[in-house]
């Protein structure tokens, strides 16, 4: 079993829909990252969470440390949100070490 | 501020050769970490350097090595290349601290033939 599990693996939505991507992890962590990767490879960090909830524009990320679970929500999805979304956890503390989920491929159709 | 710069962007090497990839972090960032991304395994942690010291290492063979210079620029080296080393290699830089945001470079796509 992977230390970081994401669901779903693939997600297709219509423009305007509310999107949720889930991430569960089995190790102790000091922080969880949500990353976005577009075709071509570049990765952008969307959020880093160690507790609670963060919001940036139409994106919201939450984390429940007790349940070892995080969610990424996209409100009013748009075709430009189409990308791979990756959950990663820092399980190394100050000896930084990211462990990644397999990613969720999101396609938003106009 | 300039972002994280990786060079070269694309590289084709032959089995058995060695390769060196470079990563220039954001100015002021002393932590540089390296990752391998393949279709089968996804993203995997290679190692992290901080102030010229390797602080953590992933589960990769000794053919994979790295170093960091006093200006925080980092290189990773893969010796005796195998076909399975074909991948996108990404580096990320961070500011000091346990939980600071990671900024990724565009990656180097290595093809081993």
PDB file of N, CA and C in Angstrom, chain B residues 13-55:
ATOM      1  N   UNK B  13      21.046  10.499 -23.844  1.00  0.00           N
ATOM      2  CA  UNK B  13      22.309   9.832 -23.535  1.00  0.00           C
ATOM      3  C   UNK B  13      22.198   8.364 -23.911  1.00  0.00           C
ATOM      4  N   UNK B  14      23.336   7.729 -24.028  1.00  0.00           N
ATOM      5  CA  UNK B  14      23.411   6.310 -24.362  1.00  0.00           C
ATOM      6  C   UNK B  14      23.627   5.502 -23.081  1.00  0.00           C
ATOM      7  N   UNK B  15      23.087   4.302 -23.064  1.00  0.00           N
ATOM      8  CA  UNK B  15      23.305   3.393 -21.922  1.00  0.00           C
ATOM      9  C   UNK B  15      24.791   3.305 -21.577  1.00  0.00           C
ATOM     10  N   UNK B  16      25.079   3.335 -20.305  1.00  0.00           N
ATOM     11  CA  UNK B  16      26.462   3.223 -19.855  1.00  0.00           C
ATOM     12  C   UNK B  16      27.155   4.561 -19.646  1.00  0.00           C
ATOM     13  N   UNK B  17      26.613   5.610 -20.265  1.00  0.00           N
ATOM     14  CA  UNK B  17      27.211   6.934 -20.073  1.00  0.00           C
ATOM     15  C   UNK B  17      26.813   7.495 -18.713  1.00  0.00           C
ATOM     16  N   UNK B  18      27.401   8.648 -18.398  1.00  0.00           N
ATOM     17  CA  UNK B  18      26.980   9.340 -17.192  1.00  0.00           C
ATOM     18  C   UNK B  18      26.438  10.711 -17.574  1.00  0.00           C
ATOM     19  N   UNK B  19      25.686  11.308 -16.656  1.00  0.00           N
ATOM     20  CA  UNK B  19      25.066  12.590 -16.953  1.00  0.00           C
ATOM     21  C   UNK B  19      25.077  13.457 -15.702  1.00  0.00           C
ATOM     22  N   UNK B  20      25.209  14.754 -15.901  1.00  0.00           N
ATOM     23  CA  UNK B  20      25.146  15.723 -14.809  1.00  0.00           C
ATOM     24  C   UNK B  20      24.076  16.747 -15.110  1.00  0.00           C
ATOM     25  N   UNK B  21      23.171  16.927 -14.158  1.00  0.00           N
ATOM     26  CA  UNK B  21      22.097  17.899 -14.290  1.00  0.00           C
ATOM     27  C   UNK B  21      22.319  19.009 -13.282  1.00  0.00           C
ATOM     28  N   UNK B  22      21.898  20.220 -13.645  1.00  0.00           N
ATOM     29  CA  UNK B  22      22.147  21.374 -12.792  1.00  0.00           C
ATOM     30  C   UNK B  22      20.854  22.039 -12.354  1.00  0.00           C
ATOM     31  N   UNK B  23      20.880  22.589 -11.149  1.00  0.00           N
ATOM     32  CA  UNK B  23      19.719  23.283 -10.590  1.00  0.00           C
ATOM     33  C   UNK B  23      20.199  24.537  -9.871  1.00  0.00           C
ATOM     34  N   UNK B  24      19.691  25.684 -10.297  1.00  0.00           N
ATOM     35  CA  UNK B  24      19.982  26.944  -9.604  1.00  0.00           C
ATOM     36  C   UNK B  24      18.748  27.374  -8.840  1.00  0.00           C
ATOM     37  N   UNK B  25      18.834  27.434  -7.519  1.00  0.00           N
ATOM     38  CA  UNK B  25      17.643  27.737  -6.719  1.00  0.00           C
ATOM     39  C   UNK B  25      17.303  29.226  -6.746  1.00  0.00           C
ATOM     40  N   UNK B  26      16.167  29.533  -6.165  1.00  0.00           N
ATOM     41  CA  UNK B  26      15.784  30.931  -5.983  1.00  0.00           C
ATOM     42  C   UNK B  26      16.805  31.580  -5.054  1.00  0.00           C
ATOM     43  N   UNK B  27      17.162  32.801  -5.360  1.00  0.00           N
ATOM     44  CA  UNK B  27      18.159  33.510  -4.567  1.00  0.00           C
ATOM     45  C   UNK B  27      17.771  33.531  -3.094  1.00  0.00           C
ATOM     46  N   UNK B  28      18.705  33.122  -2.254  1.00  0.00           N
ATOM     47  CA  UNK B  28      18.443  33.105  -0.814  1.00  0.00           C
ATOM     48  C   UNK B  28      17.988  31.760  -0.283  1.00  0.00           C
ATOM     49  N   UNK B  29      17.544  30.885  -1.160  1.00  0.00           N
ATOM     50  CA  UNK B  29      17.122  29.542  -0.717  1.00  0.00           C
ATOM     51  C   UNK B  29      18.347  28.649  -0.565  1.00  0.00           C
ATOM     52  N   UNK B  30      18.444  27.989   0.563  1.00  0.00           N
ATOM     53  CA  UNK B  30      19.592  27.113   0.810  1.00  0.00           C
ATOM     54  C   UNK B  30      19.252  25.624   0.695  1.00  0.00           C
ATOM     55  N   UNK B  31      17.959  25.302   0.586  1.00  0.00           N
ATOM     56  CA  UNK B  31      17.555  23.902   0.454  1.00  0.00           C
ATOM     57  C   UNK B  31      17.221  23.595  -0.999  1.00  0.00           C
ATOM     58  N   UNK B  32      17.837  22.550  -1.514  1.00  0.00           N
ATOM     59  CA  UNK B  32      17.537  22.067  -2.862  1.00  0.00           C
ATOM     60  C   UNK B  32      17.252  20.575  -2.774  1.00  0.00           C
ATOM     61  N   UNK B  33      16.130  20.167  -3.337  1.00  0.00           N
ATOM     62  CA  UNK B  33      15.796  18.743  -3.358  1.00  0.00           C
ATOM     63  C   UNK B  33      15.579  18.299  -4.801  1.00  0.00           C
ATOM     64  N   UNK B  34      15.812  17.024  -5.032  1.00  0.00           N
ATOM     65  CA  UNK B  34      15.732  16.452  -6.372  1.00  0.00           C
ATOM     66  C   UNK B  34      14.713  15.323  -6.406  1.00  0.00           C
ATOM     67  N   UNK B  35      14.036  15.197  -7.550  1.00  0.00           N
ATOM     68  CA  UNK B  35      12.983  14.205  -7.721  1.00  0.00           C
ATOM     69  C   UNK B  35      13.068  13.588  -9.110  1.00  0.00           C
ATOM     70  N   UNK B  36      12.646  12.330  -9.192  1.00  0.00           N
ATOM     71  CA  UNK B  36      12.541  11.640 -10.467  1.00  0.00           C
ATOM     72  C   UNK B  36      11.069  11.371 -10.738  1.00  0.00           C
ATOM     73  N   UNK B  37      10.626  11.661 -11.948  1.00  0.00           N
ATOM     74  CA  UNK B  37       9.233  11.371 -12.311  1.00  0.00           C
ATOM     75  C   UNK B  37       9.203  10.469 -13.533  1.00  0.00           C
ATOM     76  N   UNK B  38       8.578   9.313 -13.380  1.00  0.00           N
ATOM     77  CA  UNK B  38       8.383   8.380 -14.490  1.00  0.00           C
ATOM     78  C   UNK B  38       6.910   8.018 -14.575  1.00  0.00           C
ATOM     79  N   UNK B  39       6.438   7.585 -15.766  1.00  0.00           N
ATOM     80  CA  UNK B  39       5.029   7.215 -15.891  1.00  0.00           C
ATOM     81  C   UNK B  39       4.650   6.075 -14.945  1.00  0.00           C
ATOM     82  N   UNK B  40       5.562   5.159 -14.707  1.00  0.00           N
ATOM     83  CA  UNK B  40       5.225   3.998 -13.883  1.00  0.00           C
ATOM     84  C   UNK B  40       5.268   4.264 -12.398  1.00  0.00           C
ATOM     85  N   UNK B  41       6.257   4.974 -11.938  1.00  0.00           N
ATOM     86  CA  UNK B  41       6.473   5.185 -10.508  1.00  0.00           C
ATOM     87  C   UNK B  41       6.006   6.539 -10.018  1.00  0.00           C
ATOM     88  N   UNK B  42       5.675   7.443 -10.922  1.00  0.00           N
ATOM     89  CA  UNK B  42       5.287   8.781 -10.490  1.00  0.00           C
ATOM     90  C   UNK B  42       6.492   9.556  -9.992  1.00  0.00           C
ATOM     91  N   UNK B  43       6.229  10.467  -9.072  1.00  0.00           N
ATOM     92  CA  UNK B  43       7.291  11.300  -8.508  1.00  0.00           C
ATOM     93  C   UNK B  43       7.928  10.597  -7.322  1.00  0.00           C
ATOM     94  N   UNK B  44       9.255  10.563  -7.317  1.00  0.00           N
ATOM     95  CA  UNK B  44       9.980   9.950  -6.204  1.00  0.00           C
ATOM     96  C   UNK B  44      11.106  10.862  -5.759  1.00  0.00           C
ATOM     97  N   UNK B  45      11.291  10.932  -4.454  1.00  0.00           N
ATOM     98  CA  UNK B  45      12.322  11.770  -3.845  1.00  0.00           C
ATOM     99  C   UNK B  45      13.689  11.128  -4.037  1.00  0.00           C
ATOM    100  N   UNK B  46      14.636  11.937  -4.504  1.00  0.00           N
ATOM    101  CA  UNK B  46      16.015  11.461  -4.668  1.00  0.00           C
ATOM    102  C   UNK B  46      16.877  11.851  -3.479  1.00  0.00           C
ATOM    103  N   UNK B  47      17.037  13.134  -3.258  1.00  0.00           N
ATOM    104  CA  UNK B  47      17.799  13.622  -2.102  1.00  0.00           C
ATOM    105  C   UNK B  47      17.549  15.102  -1.889  1.00  0.00           C
ATOM    106  N   UNK B  48      17.953  15.557  -0.695  1.00  0.00           N
ATOM    107  CA  UNK B  48      17.850  16.965  -0.354  1.00  0.00           C
ATOM    108  C   UNK B  48      19.185  17.454   0.168  1.00  0.00           C
ATOM    109  N   UNK B  49      19.569  18.643  -0.284  1.00  0.00           N
ATOM    110  CA  UNK B  49      20.786  19.292   0.190  1.00  0.00           C
ATOM    111  C   UNK B  49      20.433  20.596   0.875  1.00  0.00           C
ATOM    112  N   UNK B  50      21.184  20.862   1.935  1.00  0.00           N
ATOM    113  CA  UNK B  50      21.020  22.117   2.661  1.00  0.00           C
ATOM    114  C   UNK B  50      22.400  22.571   3.084  1.00  0.00           C
ATOM    115  N   UNK B  51      22.761  23.778   2.702  1.00  0.00           N
ATOM    116  CA  UNK B  51      24.080  24.336   3.039  1.00  0.00           C
ATOM    117  C   UNK B  51      25.185  23.329   2.760  1.00  0.00           C
ATOM    118  N   UNK B  52      25.177  22.791   1.557  1.00  0.00           N
ATOM    119  CA  UNK B  52      26.222  21.904   1.013  1.00  0.00           C
ATOM    120  C   UNK B  52      26.237  20.514   1.642  1.00  0.00           C
ATOM    121  N   UNK B  53      25.253  20.200   2.493  1.00  0.00           N
ATOM    122  CA  UNK B  53      25.206  18.887   3.148  1.00  0.00           C
ATOM    123  C   UNK B  53      23.964  18.124   2.699  1.00  0.00           C
ATOM    124  N   UNK B  54      24.144  16.844   2.405  1.00  0.00           N
ATOM    125  CA  UNK B  54      22.984  16.027   2.075  1.00  0.00           C
ATOM    126  C   UNK B  54      22.264  15.674   3.375  1.00  0.00           C
ATOM    127  N   UNK B  55      21.007  16.086   3.490  1.00  0.00           N
ATOM    128  CA  UNK B  55      20.271  15.873   4.743  1.00  0.00           C
ATOM    129  C   UNK B  55      19.396  14.631   4.677  1.00  0.00           C
TER     130      UNK B  55
END
